Backbone as CSV, one residue per row, in Angstrom:
resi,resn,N_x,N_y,N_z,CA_x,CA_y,CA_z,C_x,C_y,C_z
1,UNK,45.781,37.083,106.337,45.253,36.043,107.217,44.925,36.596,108.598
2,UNK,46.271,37.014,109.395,45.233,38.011,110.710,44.404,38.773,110.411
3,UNK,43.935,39.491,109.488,42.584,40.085,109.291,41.748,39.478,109.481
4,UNK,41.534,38.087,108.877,40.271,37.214,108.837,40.223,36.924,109.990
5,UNK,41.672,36.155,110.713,41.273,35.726,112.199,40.484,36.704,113.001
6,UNK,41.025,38.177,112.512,40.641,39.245,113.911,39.287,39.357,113.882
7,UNK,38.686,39.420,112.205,37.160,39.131,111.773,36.386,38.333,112.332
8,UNK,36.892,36.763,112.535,36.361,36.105,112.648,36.110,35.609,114.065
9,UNK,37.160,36.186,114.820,37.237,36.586,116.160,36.095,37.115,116.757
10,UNK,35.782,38.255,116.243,34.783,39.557,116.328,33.565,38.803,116.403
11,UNK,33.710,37.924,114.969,32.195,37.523,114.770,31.696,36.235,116.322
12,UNK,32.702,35.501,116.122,32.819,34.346,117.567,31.802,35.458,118.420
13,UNK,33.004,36.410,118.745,32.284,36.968,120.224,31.333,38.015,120.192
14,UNK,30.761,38.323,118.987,29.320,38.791,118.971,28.343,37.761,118.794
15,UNK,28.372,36.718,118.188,27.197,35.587,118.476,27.343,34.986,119.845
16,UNK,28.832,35.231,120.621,28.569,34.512,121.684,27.850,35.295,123.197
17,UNK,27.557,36.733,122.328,27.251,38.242,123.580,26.269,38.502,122.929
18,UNK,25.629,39.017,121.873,25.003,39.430,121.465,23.135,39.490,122.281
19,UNK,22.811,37.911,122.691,21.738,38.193,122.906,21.610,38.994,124.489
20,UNK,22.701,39.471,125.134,22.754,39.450,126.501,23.233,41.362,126.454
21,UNK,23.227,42.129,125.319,23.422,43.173,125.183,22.754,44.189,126.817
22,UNK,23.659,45.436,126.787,23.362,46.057,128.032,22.255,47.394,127.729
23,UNK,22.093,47.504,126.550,21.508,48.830,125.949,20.686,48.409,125.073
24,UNK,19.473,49.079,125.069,18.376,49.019,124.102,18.949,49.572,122.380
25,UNK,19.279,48.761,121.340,19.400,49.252,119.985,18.108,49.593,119.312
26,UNK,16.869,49.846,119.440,15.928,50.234,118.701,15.906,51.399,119.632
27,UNK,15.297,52.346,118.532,15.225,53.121,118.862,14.899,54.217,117.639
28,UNK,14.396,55.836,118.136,13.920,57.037,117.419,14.669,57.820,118.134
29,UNK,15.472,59.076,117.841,16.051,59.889,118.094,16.092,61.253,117.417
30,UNK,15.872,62.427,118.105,15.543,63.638,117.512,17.161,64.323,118.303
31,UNK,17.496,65.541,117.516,18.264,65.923,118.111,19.270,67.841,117.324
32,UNK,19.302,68.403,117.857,19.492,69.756,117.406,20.392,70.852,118.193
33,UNK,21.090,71.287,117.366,22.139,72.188,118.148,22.873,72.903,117.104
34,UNK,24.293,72.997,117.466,25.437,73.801,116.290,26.371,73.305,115.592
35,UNK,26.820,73.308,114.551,28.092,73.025,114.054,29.035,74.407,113.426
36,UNK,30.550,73.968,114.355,31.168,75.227,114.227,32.703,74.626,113.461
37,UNK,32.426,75.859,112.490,33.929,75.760,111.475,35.128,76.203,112.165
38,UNK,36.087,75.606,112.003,37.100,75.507,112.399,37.934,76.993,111.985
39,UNK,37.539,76.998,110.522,37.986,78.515,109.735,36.468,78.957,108.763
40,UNK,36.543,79.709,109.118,34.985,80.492,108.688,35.188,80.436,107.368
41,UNK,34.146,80.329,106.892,33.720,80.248,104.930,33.317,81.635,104.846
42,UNK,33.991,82.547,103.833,33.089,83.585,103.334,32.512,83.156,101.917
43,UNK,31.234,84.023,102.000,30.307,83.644,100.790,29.863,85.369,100.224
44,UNK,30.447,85.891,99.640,30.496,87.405,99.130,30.900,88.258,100.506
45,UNK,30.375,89.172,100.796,30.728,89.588,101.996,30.581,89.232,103.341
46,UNK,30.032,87.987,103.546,29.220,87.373,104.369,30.594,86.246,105.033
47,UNK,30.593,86.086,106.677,31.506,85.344,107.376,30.280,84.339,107.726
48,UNK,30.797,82.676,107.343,29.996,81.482,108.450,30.732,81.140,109.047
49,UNK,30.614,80.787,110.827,31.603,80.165,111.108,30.520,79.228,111.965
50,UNK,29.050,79.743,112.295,28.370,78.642,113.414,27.331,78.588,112.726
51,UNK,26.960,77.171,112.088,25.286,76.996,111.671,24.499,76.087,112.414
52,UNK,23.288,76.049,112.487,22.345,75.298,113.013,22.386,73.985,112.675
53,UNK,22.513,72.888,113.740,22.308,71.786,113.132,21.471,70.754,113.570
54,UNK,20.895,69.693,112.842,20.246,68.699,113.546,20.754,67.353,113.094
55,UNK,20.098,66.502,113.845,19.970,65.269,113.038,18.519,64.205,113.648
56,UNK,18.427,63.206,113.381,17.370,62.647,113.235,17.798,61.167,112.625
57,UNK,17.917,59.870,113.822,18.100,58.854,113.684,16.721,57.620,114.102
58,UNK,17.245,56.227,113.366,15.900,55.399,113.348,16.880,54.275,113.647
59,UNK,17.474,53.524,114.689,17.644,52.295,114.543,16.620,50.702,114.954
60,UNK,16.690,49.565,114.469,16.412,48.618,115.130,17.194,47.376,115.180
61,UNK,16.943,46.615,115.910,18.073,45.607,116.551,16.842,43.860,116.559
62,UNK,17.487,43.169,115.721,17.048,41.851,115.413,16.763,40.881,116.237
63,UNK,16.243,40.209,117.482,16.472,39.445,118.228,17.484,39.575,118.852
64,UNK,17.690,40.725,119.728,18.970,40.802,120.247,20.252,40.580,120.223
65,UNK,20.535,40.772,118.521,21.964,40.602,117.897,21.740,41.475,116.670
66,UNK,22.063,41.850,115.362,22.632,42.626,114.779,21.247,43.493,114.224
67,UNK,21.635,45.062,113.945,21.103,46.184,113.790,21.486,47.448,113.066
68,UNK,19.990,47.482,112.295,19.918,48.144,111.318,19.495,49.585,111.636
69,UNK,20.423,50.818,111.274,20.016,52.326,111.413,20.695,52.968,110.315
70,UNK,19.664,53.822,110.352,19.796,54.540,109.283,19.266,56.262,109.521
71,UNK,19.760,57.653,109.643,19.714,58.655,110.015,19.977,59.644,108.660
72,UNK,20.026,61.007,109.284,20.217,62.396,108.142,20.424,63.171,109.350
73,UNK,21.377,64.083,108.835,21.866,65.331,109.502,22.348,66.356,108.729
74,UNK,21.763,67.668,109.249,21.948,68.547,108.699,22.975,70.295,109.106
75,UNK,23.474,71.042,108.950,23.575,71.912,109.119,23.349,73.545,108.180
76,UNK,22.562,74.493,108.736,22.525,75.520,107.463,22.628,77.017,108.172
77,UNK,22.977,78.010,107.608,23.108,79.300,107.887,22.379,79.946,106.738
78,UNK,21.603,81.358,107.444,21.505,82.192,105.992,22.161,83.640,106.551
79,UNK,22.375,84.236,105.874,23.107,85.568,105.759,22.634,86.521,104.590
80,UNK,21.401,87.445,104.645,21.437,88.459,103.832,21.032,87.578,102.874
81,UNK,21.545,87.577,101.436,21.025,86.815,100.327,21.875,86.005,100.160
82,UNK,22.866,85.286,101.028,23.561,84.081,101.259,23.188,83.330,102.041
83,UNK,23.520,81.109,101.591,22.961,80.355,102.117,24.337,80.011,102.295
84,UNK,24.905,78.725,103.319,25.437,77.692,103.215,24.675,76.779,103.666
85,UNK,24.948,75.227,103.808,24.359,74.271,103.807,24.824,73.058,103.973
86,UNK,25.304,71.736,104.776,25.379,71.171,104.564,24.566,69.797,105.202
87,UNK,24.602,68.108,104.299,23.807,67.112,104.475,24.316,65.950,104.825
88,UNK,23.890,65.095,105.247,24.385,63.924,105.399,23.420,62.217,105.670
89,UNK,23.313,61.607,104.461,22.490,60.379,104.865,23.099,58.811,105.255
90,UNK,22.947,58.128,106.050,23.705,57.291,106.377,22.948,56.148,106.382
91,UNK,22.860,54.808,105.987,22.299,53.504,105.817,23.146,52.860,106.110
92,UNK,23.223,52.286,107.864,24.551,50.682,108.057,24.076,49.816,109.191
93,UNK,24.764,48.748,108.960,24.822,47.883,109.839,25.711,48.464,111.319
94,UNK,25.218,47.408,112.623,26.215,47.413,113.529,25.719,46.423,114.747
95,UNK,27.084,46.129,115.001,27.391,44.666,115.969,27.594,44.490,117.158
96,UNK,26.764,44.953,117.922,27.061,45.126,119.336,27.259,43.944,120.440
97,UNK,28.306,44.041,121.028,29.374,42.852,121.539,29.688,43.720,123.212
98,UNK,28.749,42.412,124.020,28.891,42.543,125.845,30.339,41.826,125.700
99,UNK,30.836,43.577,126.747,32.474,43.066,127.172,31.822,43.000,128.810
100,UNK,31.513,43.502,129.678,31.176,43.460,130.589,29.204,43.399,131.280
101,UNK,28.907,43.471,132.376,27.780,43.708,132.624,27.307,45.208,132.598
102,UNK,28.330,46.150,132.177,28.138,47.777,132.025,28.457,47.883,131.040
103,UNK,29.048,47.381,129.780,30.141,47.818,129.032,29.652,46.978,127.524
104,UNK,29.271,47.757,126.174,28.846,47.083,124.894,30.172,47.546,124.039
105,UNK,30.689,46.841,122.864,31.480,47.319,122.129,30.750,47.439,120.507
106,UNK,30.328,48.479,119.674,30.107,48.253,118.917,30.956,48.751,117.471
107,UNK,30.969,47.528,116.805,31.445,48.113,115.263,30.498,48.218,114.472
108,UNK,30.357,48.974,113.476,29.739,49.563,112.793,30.128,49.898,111.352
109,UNK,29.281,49.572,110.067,29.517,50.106,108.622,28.454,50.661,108.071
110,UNK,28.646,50.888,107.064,27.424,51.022,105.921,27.835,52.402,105.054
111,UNK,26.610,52.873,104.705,26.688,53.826,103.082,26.976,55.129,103.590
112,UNK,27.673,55.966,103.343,27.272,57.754,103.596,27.358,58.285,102.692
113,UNK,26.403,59.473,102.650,25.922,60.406,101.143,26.137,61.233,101.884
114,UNK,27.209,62.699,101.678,27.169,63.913,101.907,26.834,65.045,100.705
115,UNK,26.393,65.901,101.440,26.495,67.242,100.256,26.514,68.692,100.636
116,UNK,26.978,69.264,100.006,27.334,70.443,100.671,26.811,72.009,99.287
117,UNK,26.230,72.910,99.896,25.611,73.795,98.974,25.717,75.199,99.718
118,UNK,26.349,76.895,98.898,26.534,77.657,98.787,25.569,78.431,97.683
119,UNK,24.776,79.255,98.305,24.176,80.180,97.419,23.981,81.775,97.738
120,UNK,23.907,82.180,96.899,24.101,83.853,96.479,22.988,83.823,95.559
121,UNK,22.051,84.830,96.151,21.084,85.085,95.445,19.660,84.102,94.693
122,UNK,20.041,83.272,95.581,19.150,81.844,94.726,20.302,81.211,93.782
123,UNK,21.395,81.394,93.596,21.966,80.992,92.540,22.614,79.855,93.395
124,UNK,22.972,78.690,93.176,24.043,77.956,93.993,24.693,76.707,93.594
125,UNK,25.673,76.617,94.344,26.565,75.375,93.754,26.875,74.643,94.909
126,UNK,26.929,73.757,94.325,26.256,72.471,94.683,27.244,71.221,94.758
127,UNK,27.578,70.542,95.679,28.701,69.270,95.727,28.113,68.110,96.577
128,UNK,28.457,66.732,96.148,28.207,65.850,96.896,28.913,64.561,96.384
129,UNK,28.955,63.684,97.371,29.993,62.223,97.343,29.252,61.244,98.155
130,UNK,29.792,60.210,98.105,28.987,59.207,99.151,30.371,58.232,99.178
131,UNK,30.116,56.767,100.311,31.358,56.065,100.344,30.572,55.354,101.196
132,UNK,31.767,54.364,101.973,31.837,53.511,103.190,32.202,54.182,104.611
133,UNK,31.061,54.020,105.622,31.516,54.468,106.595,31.666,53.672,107.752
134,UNK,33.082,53.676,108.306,32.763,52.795,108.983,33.465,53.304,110.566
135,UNK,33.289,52.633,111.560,33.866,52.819,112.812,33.526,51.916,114.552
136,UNK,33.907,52.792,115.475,33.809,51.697,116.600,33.308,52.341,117.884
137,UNK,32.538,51.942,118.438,31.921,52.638,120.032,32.471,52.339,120.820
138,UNK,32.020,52.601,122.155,31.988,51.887,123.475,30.956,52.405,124.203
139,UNK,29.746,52.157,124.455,28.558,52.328,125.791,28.896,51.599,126.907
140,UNK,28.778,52.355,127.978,28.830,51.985,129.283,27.965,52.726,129.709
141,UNK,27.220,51.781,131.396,26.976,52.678,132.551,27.483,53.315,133.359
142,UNK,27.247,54.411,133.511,28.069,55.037,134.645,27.352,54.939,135.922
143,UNK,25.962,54.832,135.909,25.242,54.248,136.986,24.030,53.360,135.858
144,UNK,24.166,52.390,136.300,23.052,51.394,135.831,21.369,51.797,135.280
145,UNK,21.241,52.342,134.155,19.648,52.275,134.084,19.393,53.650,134.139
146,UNK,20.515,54.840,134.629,20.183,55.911,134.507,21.134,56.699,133.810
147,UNK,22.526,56.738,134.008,23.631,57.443,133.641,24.517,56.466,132.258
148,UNK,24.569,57.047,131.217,25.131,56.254,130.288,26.307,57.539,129.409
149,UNK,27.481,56.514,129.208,28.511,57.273,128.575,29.004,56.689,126.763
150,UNK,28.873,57.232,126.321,29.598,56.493,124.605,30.510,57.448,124.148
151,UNK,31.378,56.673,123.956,32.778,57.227,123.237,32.718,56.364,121.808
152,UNK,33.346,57.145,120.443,33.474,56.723,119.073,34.224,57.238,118.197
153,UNK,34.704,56.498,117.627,35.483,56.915,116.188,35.159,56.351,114.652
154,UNK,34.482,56.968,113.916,34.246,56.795,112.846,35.061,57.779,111.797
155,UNK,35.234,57.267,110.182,35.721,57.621,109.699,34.989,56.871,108.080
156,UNK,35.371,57.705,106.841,34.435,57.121,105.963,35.593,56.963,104.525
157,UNK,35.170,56.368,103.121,35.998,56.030,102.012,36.142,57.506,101.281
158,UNK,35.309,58.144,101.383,35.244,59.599,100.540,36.100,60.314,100.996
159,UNK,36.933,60.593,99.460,38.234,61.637,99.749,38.027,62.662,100.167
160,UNK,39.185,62.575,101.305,39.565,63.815,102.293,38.503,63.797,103.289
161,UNK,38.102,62.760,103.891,37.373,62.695,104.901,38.497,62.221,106.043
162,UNK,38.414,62.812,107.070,38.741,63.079,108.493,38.357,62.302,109.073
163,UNK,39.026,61.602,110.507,38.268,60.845,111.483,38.058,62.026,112.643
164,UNK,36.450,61.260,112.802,35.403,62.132,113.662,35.303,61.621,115.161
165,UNK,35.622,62.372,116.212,35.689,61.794,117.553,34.605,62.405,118.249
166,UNK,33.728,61.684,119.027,32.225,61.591,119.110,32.371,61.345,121.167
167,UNK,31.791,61.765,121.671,31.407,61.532,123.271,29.941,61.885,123.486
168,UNK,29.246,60.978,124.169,27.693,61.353,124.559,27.551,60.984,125.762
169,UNK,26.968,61.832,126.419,26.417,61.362,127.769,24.809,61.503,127.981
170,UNK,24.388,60.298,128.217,22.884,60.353,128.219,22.462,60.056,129.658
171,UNK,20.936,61.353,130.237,20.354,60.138,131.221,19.026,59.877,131.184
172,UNK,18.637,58.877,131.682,17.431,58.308,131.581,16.531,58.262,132.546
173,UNK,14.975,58.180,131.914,14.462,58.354,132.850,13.352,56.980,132.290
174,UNK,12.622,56.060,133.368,12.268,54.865,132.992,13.034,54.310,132.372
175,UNK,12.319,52.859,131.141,12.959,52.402,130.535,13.271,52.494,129.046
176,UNK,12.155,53.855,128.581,12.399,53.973,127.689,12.815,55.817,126.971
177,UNK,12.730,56.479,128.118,13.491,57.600,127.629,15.053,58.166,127.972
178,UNK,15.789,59.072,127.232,17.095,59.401,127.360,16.700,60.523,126.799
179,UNK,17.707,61.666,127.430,17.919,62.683,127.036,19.308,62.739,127.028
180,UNK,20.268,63.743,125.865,21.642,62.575,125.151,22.394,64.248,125.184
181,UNK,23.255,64.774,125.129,24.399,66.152,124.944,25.369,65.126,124.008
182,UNK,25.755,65.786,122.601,27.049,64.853,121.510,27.739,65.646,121.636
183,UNK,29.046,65.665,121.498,30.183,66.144,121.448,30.796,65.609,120.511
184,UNK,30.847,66.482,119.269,31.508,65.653,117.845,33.129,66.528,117.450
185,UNK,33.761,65.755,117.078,35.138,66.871,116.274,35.676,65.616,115.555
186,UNK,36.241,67.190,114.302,36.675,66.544,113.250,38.381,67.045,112.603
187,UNK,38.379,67.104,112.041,39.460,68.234,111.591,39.515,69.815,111.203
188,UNK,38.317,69.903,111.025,37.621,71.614,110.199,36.785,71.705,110.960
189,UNK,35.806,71.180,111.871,35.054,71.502,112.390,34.276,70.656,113.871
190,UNK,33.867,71.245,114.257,33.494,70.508,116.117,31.737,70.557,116.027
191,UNK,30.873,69.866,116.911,29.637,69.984,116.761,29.104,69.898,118.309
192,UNK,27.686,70.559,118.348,27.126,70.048,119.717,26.197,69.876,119.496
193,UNK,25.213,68.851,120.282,23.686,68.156,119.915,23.073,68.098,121.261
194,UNK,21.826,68.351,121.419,21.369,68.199,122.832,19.939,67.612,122.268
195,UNK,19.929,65.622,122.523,18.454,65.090,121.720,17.735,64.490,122.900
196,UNK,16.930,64.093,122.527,15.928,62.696,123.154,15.702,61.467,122.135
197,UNK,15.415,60.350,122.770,15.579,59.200,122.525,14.655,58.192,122.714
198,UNK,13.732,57.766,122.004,12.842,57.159,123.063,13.366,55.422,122.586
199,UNK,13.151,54.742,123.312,14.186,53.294,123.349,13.129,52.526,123.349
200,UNK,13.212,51.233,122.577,12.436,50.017,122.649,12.673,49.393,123.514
């Protein structure tokens, strides 16, 4: 029963904030940098410990209450006649809820598909899972219209998945661009992203 209340709580005070949100949710986002292993993978004689990574997000936001995004991210190394590789596609909802005139809270769910691939020689093997992912933000201004901060924790249903702790600082220029630095960590591994954003 407190579950539902806390649910239903949530829901109260996102229909009662929702249209008065502080941050643009539509949006296109490009974005590229590293992801570094915590303990290096060897793949025959070959050490990975830093691969290239990107990602590439699409959200939009309904009449100024709930919003749909959906993204892919990637990381890969090659080495000699070794690959590693890994993917990630994500399809969810999320509910963004004014706590203040600086300050959005958002929760967030939906689908994640990972996969992960090792090859030697063209030859390779190959893994992947998918689940529920779900988790929680916070956007604020740090100065109004130019300086923006998000802190997050997400975490997903697929075994042996880790919760992922996320910091971005974006700034802006007009009303519809951002340039964004992520700061991701997990349990095995940490990430950095340096994107742009262009905002509806």
């Amino acid at each position: 029963m407190s579950r539902l209340l806390l649910f239903c709580s949530l829901l109260f005070a996102y229909s009662q904030s929702s249209a008065a949100n502080n941050f643009s949710y539509t949006y296109l986002e490009f974005s590229v940098g590293a992801l570094t292993l915590d303990e290096a993978i060897r793949i025959n004689d070959r050490q990975y410990k830093t691969l290239s990574a990107f990602s590439i997000s699409r959200a939009h936001q309904f009449d100024g209450g709930l919003v749909l995004h959906g993204g892919i991210a990637g990381a890969h190394a090659e080495k000699g006649k070794t690959e590693l590789g890994y993917g990630q596609l994500v399809i969810g909802v999320a509910f963004p809820i004014t706590v203040t005139d600086r300050i959005d809270i958002i929760p967030t769910s939906g689908f994640l598909a990972v996969n992960a691939e090792a090859c030697v020689d063209n030859v390779c093997l190959k893994s992947d899972d998918d689940g529920i992912l779900y988790g929680l933000a916070v956007r604020a201004w740090l100065s109004p219209e130019s300086v923006e901060i998000m802190t997050a924790l997400a975490n997903s249903t697929i075994s042996g998945s880790a919760t992922e702790a996320t910091l971005e600082g974006a700034f802006w220029w007009g009303n519809h661009h951002s340039a964004r630095l992520t700061l991701s960590s997990a349990d095995s591994d940490r990430s950095v992203l340096v994107g742009y954003r262009y905002s509806w």
